[in-house]
mmCIF file of C-alpha atoms in Angstrom:
data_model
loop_
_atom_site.group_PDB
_atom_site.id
_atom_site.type_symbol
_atom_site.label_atom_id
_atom_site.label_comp_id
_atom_site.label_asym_id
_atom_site.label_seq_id
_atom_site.Cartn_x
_atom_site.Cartn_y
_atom_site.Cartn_z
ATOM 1 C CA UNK A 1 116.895 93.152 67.326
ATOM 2 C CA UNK A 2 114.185 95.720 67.364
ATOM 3 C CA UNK A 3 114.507 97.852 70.677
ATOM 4 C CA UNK A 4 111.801 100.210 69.880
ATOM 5 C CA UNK A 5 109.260 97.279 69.482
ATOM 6 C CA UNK A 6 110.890 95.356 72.370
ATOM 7 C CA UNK A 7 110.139 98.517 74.288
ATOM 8 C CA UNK A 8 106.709 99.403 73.328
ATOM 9 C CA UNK A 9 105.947 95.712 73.408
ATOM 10 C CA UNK A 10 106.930 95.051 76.718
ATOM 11 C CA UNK A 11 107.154 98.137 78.973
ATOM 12 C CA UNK A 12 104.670 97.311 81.736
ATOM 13 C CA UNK A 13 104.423 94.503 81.614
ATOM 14 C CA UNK A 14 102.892 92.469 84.659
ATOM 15 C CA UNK A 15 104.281 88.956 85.073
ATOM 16 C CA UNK A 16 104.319 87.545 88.395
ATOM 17 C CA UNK A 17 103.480 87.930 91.867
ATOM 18 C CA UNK A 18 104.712 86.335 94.397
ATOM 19 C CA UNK A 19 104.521 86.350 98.267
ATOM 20 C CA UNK A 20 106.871 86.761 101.175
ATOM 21 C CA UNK A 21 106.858 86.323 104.940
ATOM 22 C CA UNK A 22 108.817 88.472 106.751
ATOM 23 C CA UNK A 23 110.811 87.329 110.040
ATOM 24 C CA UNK A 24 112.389 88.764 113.046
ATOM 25 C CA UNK A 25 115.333 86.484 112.158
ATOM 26 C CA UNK A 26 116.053 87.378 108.703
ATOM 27 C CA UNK A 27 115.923 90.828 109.697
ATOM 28 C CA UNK A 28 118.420 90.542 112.224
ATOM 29 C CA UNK A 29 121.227 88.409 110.246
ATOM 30 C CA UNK A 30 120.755 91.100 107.307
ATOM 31 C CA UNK A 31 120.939 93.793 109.353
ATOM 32 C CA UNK A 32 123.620 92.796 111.369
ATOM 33 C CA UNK A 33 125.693 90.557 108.326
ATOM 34 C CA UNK A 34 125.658 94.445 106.671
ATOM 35 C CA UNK A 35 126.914 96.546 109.630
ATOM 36 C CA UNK A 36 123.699 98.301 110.379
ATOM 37 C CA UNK A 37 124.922 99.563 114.475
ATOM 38 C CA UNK A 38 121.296 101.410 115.222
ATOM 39 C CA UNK A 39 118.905 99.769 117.267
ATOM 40 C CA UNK A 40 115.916 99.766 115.797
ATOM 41 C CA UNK A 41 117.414 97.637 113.079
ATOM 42 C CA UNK A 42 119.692 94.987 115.306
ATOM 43 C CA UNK A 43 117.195 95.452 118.648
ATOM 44 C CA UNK A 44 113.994 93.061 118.767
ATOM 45 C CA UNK A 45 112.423 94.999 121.789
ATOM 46 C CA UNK A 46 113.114 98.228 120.178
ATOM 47 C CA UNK A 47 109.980 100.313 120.092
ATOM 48 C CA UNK A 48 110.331 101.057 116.017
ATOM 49 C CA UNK A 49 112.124 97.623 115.438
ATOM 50 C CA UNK A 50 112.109 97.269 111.152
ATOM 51 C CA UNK A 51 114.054 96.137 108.765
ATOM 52 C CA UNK A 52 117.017 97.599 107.097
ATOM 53 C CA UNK A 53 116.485 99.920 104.100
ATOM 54 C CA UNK A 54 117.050 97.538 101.482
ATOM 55 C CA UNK A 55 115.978 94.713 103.124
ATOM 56 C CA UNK A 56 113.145 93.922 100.032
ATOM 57 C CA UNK A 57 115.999 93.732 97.368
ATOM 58 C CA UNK A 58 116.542 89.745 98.744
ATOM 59 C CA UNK A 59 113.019 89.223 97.806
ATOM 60 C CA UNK A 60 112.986 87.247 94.220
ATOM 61 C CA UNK A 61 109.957 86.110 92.204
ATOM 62 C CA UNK A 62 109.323 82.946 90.674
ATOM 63 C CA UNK A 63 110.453 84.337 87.014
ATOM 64 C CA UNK A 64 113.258 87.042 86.536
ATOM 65 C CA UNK A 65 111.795 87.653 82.851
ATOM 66 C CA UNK A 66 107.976 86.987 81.359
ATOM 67 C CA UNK A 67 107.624 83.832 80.201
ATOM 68 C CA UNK A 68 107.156 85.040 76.921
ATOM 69 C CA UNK A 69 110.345 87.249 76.450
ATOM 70 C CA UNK A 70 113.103 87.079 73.997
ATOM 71 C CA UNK A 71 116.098 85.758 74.581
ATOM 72 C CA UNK A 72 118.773 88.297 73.834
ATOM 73 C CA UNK A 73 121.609 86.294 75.158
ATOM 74 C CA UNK A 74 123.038 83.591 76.753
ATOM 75 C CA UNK A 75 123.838 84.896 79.779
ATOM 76 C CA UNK A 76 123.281 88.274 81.616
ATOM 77 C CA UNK A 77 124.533 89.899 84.708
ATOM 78 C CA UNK A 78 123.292 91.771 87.774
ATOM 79 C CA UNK A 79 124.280 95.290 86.778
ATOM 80 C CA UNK A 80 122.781 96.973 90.183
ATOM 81 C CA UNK A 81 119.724 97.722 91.931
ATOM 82 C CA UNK A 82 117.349 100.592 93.721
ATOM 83 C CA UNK A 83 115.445 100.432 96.247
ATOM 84 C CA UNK A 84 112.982 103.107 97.395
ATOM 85 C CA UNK A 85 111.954 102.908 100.703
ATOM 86 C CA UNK A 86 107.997 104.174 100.929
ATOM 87 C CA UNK A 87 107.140 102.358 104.373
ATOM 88 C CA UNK A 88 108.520 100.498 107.423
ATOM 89 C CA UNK A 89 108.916 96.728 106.958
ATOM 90 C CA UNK A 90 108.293 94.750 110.306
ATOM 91 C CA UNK A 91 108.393 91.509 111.618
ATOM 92 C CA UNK A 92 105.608 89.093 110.571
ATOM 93 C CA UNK A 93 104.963 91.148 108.043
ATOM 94 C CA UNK A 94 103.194 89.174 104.621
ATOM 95 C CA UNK A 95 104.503 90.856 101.408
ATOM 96 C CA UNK A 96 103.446 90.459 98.231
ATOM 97 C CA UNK A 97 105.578 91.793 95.079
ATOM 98 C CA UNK A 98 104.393 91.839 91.620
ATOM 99 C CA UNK A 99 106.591 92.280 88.848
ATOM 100 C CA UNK A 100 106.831 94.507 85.640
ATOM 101 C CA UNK A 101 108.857 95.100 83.323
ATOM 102 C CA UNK A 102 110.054 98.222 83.726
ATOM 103 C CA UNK A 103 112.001 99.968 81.538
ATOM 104 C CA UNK A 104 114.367 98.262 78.552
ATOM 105 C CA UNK A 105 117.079 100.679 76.773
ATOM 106 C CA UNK A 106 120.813 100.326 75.822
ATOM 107 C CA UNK A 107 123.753 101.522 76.437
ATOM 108 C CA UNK A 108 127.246 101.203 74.497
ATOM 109 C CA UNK A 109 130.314 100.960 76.003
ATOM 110 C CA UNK A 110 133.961 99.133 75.282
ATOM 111 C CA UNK A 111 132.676 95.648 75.506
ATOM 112 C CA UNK A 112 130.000 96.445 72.952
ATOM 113 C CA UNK A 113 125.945 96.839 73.270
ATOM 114 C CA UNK A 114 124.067 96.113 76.157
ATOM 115 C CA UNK A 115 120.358 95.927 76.251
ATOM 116 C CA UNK A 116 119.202 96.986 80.478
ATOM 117 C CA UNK A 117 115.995 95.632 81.395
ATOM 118 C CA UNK A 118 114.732 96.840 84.621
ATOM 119 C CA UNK A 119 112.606 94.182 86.517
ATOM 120 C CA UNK A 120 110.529 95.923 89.090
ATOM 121 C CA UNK A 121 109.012 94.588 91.805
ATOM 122 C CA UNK A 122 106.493 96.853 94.465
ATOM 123 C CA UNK A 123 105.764 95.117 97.622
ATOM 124 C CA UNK A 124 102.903 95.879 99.562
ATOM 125 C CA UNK A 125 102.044 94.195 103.259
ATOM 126 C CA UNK A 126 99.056 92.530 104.425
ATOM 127 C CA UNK A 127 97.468 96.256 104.703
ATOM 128 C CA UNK A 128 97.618 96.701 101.326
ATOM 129 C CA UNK A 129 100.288 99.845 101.775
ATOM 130 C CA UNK A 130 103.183 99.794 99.088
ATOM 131 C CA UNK A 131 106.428 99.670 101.087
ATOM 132 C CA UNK A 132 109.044 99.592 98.999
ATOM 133 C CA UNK A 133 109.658 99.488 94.905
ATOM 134 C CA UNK A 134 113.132 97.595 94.000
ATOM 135 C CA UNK A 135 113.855 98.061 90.360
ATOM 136 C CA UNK A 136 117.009 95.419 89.479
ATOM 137 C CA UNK A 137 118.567 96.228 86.639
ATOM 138 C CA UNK A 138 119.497 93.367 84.719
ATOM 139 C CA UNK A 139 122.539 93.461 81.354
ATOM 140 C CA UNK A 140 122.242 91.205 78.893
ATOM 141 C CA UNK A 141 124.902 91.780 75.463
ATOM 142 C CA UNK A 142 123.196 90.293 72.208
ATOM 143 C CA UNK B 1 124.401 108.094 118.645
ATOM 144 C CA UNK B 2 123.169 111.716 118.593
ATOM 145 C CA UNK B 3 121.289 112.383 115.465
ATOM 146 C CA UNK B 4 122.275 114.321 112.657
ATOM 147 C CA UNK B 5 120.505 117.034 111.660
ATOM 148 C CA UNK B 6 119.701 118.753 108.366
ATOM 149 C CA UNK B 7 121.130 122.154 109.637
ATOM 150 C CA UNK B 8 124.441 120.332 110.740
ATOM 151 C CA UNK B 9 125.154 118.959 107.114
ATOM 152 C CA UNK B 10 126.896 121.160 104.394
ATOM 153 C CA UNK B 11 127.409 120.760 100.683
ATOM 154 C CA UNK B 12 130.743 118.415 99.558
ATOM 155 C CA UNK B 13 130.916 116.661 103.134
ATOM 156 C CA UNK B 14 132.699 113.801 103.601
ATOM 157 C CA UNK B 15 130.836 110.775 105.654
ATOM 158 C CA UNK B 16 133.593 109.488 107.780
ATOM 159 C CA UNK B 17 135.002 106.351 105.688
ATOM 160 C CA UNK B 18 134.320 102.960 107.165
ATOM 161 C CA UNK B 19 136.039 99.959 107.001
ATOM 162 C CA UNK B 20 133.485 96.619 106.602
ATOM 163 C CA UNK B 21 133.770 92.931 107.054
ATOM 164 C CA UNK B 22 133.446 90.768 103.790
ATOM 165 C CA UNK B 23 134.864 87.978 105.749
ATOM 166 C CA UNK B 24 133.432 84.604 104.652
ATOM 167 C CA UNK B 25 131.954 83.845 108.068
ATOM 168 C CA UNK B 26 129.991 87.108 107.468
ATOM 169 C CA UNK B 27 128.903 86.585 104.326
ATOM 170 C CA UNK B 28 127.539 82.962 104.764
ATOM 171 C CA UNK B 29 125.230 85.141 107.463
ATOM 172 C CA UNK B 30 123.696 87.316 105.261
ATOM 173 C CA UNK B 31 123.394 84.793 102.327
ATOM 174 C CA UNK B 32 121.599 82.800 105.038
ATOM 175 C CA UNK B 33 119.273 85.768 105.192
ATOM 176 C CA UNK B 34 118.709 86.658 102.004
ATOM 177 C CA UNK B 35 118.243 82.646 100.556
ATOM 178 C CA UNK B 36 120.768 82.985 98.392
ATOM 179 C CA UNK B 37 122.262 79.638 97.484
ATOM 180 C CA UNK B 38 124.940 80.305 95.005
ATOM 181 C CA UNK B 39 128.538 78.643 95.878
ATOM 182 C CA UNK B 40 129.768 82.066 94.068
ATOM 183 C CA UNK B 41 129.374 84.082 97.571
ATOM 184 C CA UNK B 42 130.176 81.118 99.838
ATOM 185 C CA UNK B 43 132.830 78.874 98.261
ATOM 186 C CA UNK B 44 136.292 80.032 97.170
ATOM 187 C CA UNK B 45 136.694 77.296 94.716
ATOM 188 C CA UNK B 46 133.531 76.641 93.072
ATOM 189 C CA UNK B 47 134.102 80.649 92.586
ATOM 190 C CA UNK B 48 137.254 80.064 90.868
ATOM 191 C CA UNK B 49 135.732 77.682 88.875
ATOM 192 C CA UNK B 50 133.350 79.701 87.287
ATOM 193 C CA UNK B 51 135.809 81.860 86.354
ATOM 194 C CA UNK B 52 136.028 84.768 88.910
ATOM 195 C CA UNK B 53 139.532 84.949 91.118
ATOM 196 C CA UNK B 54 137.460 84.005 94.514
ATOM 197 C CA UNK B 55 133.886 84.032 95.993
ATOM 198 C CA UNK B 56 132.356 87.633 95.648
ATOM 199 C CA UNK B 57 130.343 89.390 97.920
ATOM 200 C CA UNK B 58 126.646 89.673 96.765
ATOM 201 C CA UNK B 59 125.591 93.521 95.202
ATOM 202 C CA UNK B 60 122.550 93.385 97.533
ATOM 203 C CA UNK B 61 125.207 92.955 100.649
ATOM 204 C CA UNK B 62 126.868 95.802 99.672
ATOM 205 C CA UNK B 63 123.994 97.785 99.485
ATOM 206 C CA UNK B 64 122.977 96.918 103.130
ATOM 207 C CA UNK B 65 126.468 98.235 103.411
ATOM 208 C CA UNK B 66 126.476 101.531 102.069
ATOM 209 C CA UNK B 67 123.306 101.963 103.871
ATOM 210 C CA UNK B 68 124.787 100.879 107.313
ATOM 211 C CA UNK B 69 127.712 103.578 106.409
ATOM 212 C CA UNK B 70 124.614 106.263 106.257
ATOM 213 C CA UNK B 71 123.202 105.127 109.265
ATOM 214 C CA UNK B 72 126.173 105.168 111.213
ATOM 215 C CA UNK B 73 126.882 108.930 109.554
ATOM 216 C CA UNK B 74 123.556 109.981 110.205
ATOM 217 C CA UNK B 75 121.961 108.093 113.337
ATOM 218 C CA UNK B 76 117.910 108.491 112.960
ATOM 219 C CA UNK B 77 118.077 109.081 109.247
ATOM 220 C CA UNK B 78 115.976 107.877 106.762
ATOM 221 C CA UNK B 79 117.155 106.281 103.496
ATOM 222 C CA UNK B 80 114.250 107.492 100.967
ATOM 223 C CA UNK B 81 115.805 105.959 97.888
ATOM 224 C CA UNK B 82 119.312 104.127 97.077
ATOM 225 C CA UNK B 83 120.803 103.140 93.929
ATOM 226 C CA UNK B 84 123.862 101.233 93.589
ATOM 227 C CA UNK B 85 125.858 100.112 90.430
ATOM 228 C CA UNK B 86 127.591 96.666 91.050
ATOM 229 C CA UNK B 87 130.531 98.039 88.560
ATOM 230 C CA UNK B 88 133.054 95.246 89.501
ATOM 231 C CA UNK B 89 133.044 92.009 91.822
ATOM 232 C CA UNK B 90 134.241 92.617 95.416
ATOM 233 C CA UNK B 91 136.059 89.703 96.775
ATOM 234 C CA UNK B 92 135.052 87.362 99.654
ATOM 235 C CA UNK B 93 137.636 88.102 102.211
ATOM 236 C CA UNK B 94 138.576 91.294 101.055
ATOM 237 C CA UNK B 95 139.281 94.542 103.141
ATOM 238 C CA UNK B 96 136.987 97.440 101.293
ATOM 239 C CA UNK B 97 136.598 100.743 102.539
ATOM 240 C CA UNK B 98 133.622 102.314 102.040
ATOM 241 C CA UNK B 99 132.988 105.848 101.317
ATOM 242 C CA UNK B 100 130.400 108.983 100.373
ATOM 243 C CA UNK B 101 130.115 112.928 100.096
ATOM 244 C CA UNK B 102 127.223 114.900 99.947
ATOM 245 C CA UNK B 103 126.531 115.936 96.582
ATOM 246 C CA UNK B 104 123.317 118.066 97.025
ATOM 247 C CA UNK B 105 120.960 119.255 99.494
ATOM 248 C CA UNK B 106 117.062 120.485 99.604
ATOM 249 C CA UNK B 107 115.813 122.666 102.352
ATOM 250 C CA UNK B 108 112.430 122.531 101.057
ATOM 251 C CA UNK B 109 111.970 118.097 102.450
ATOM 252 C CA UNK B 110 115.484 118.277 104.323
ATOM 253 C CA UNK B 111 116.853 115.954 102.162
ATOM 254 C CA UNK B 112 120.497 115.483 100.867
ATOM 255 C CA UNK B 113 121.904 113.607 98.095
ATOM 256 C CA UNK B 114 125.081 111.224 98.605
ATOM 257 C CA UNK B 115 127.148 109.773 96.356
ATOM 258 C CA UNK B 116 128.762 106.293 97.373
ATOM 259 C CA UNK B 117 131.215 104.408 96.804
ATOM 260 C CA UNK B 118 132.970 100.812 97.597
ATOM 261 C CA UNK B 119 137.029 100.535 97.082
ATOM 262 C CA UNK B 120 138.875 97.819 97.357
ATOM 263 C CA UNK B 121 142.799 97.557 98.648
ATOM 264 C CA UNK B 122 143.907 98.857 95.412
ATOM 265 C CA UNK B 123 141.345 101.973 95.917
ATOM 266 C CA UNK B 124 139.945 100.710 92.526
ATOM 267 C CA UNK B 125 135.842 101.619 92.925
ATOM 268 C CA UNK B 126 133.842 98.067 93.166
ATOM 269 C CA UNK B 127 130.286 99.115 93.609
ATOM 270 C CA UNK B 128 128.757 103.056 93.429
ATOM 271 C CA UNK B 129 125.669 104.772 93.628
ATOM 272 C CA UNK B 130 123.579 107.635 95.013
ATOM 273 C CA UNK B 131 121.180 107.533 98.097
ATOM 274 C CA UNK B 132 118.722 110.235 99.143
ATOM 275 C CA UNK B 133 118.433 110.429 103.038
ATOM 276 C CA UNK B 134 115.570 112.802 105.000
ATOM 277 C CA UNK B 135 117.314 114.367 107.918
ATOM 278 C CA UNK B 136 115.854 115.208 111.382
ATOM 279 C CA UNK B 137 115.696 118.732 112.692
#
């Protein structure tokens, strides 16, 4: 497997958008499932009421990988996730996240080589303001 | 909660540790939340069967974790950015202690860096990463 061309073929990629409706329920049970204590997280009549920080990073499109894309293994893993947090999410919110591929490189450790690709998604409300980028990095071991 | 403020924070400080629930009653909650449908988080057995020793709590969970820990550290914060390696599964049922120390700090946006981490009983690190958080006052 070539990663340079995988890279340089693939790298920014744009292959799906998808959208997402946002509810005061969903909020709550995340918030609350992880611990969040604060009330403008757990608190419906709070003045500044919003999700929790990483609240976007349950938000999946309708592909994980382009159509297109090489498979490199036969299975993969979830090997983490980042979420930066550019805007408050609220309730009724309408997101829509488009995904990229965002970066592909390799690491090697004691189980071998493992190819990273990082599958971003940016989600921007019904105002058209980004409000948070989630890049999931995902291992696959060819 | 009195907030924390930028001035009150110094370099290598601990955030006081804090004990979560990865019970299965509270995991079925978030799942619920988050539409995930895999019998991996929910189901002890149809864990087992696909070969991990019991149902595992989702790496998005324990983000909202880690990020809960902050909150509670740091009432009124804001989490700018947080990145968390899912190193190791952390079991369903479990009693994990989370934890995180301030590894740098910038004046200039009144922002700190914090490393974080999840253990489980056997102190052996589950899930890590690194969160920047803007600081009041």
């Amino acid at each position: 497997m070539d990663l340079a061309a995988l890279k340089r073929d693939w790298t920014g990629f744009e292959f799906d958008t998808a959208e997402f409706e946002v509810t005061e329920q969903q909020m709550l049970d995340f918030a609350i499932s992880c611990g969040e204590t604060e009330a403008r997280f757990t608190d419906p009549s709070h003045e500044d009421f919003r999700a929790p920080t990483t609240f976007t990073a349950k938000f999946s499109g309708r592909r994980m990988l382009p159509e297109e894309f090489p498979q490199l293994s036969r299975r993969g893993f979830d090997a983490g996730k980042c979420v930066e947090a550019l805007a408050p999410v609220r309730a009724g919110d309408r997101l829509t996240g488009t995904s990229t591929i965002h970066d592909i490189f390799e690491k090697t450790g004691r189980s071998g080589t493992m190819i990273f690709i990082v599958h971003r998604m940016e989600f921007r409300n019904q105002s058209d303001e980004v409000v948070s980028i989630v890049d999931w990095r995902m291992v696959q071991q060819p | 909660m009195s907030a924390r403020s930028f001035d009150d924070v110094s370099f290598g400080d601990d955030l006081e540790e804090m004990k979560t629930d990865v019970s299965l009653d509270r995991i079925k909650r978030f799942t619920g939340a988050a539409g995930m449908t895999f019998e991996r988080f929910t189901n002890h057995e149809a864990a087992r069967k696909e070969g991990l020793p019991g149902a595992i709590v989702p790496g998005i969970m324990s983000q909202g974790i880690l990020a809960a820990m902050i909150h509670r550290w740091a009432p009124g914060s804001t989490i700018v950015k947080i990145d968390t390696v899912f190193r190791a599964p952390l079991l369903v049922d479990s009693d994990p202690v989370c934890r995180g120390v301030v590894t740098d700090m910038n004046k200039a946006d009144r922002t700190v860096e914090v490393d974080l981490t999840i253990v489980n009983e056997a102190n052996e690190t589950r899930v890590l990463g690194t969160a920047t958080v803007r600081l009041e006052g």
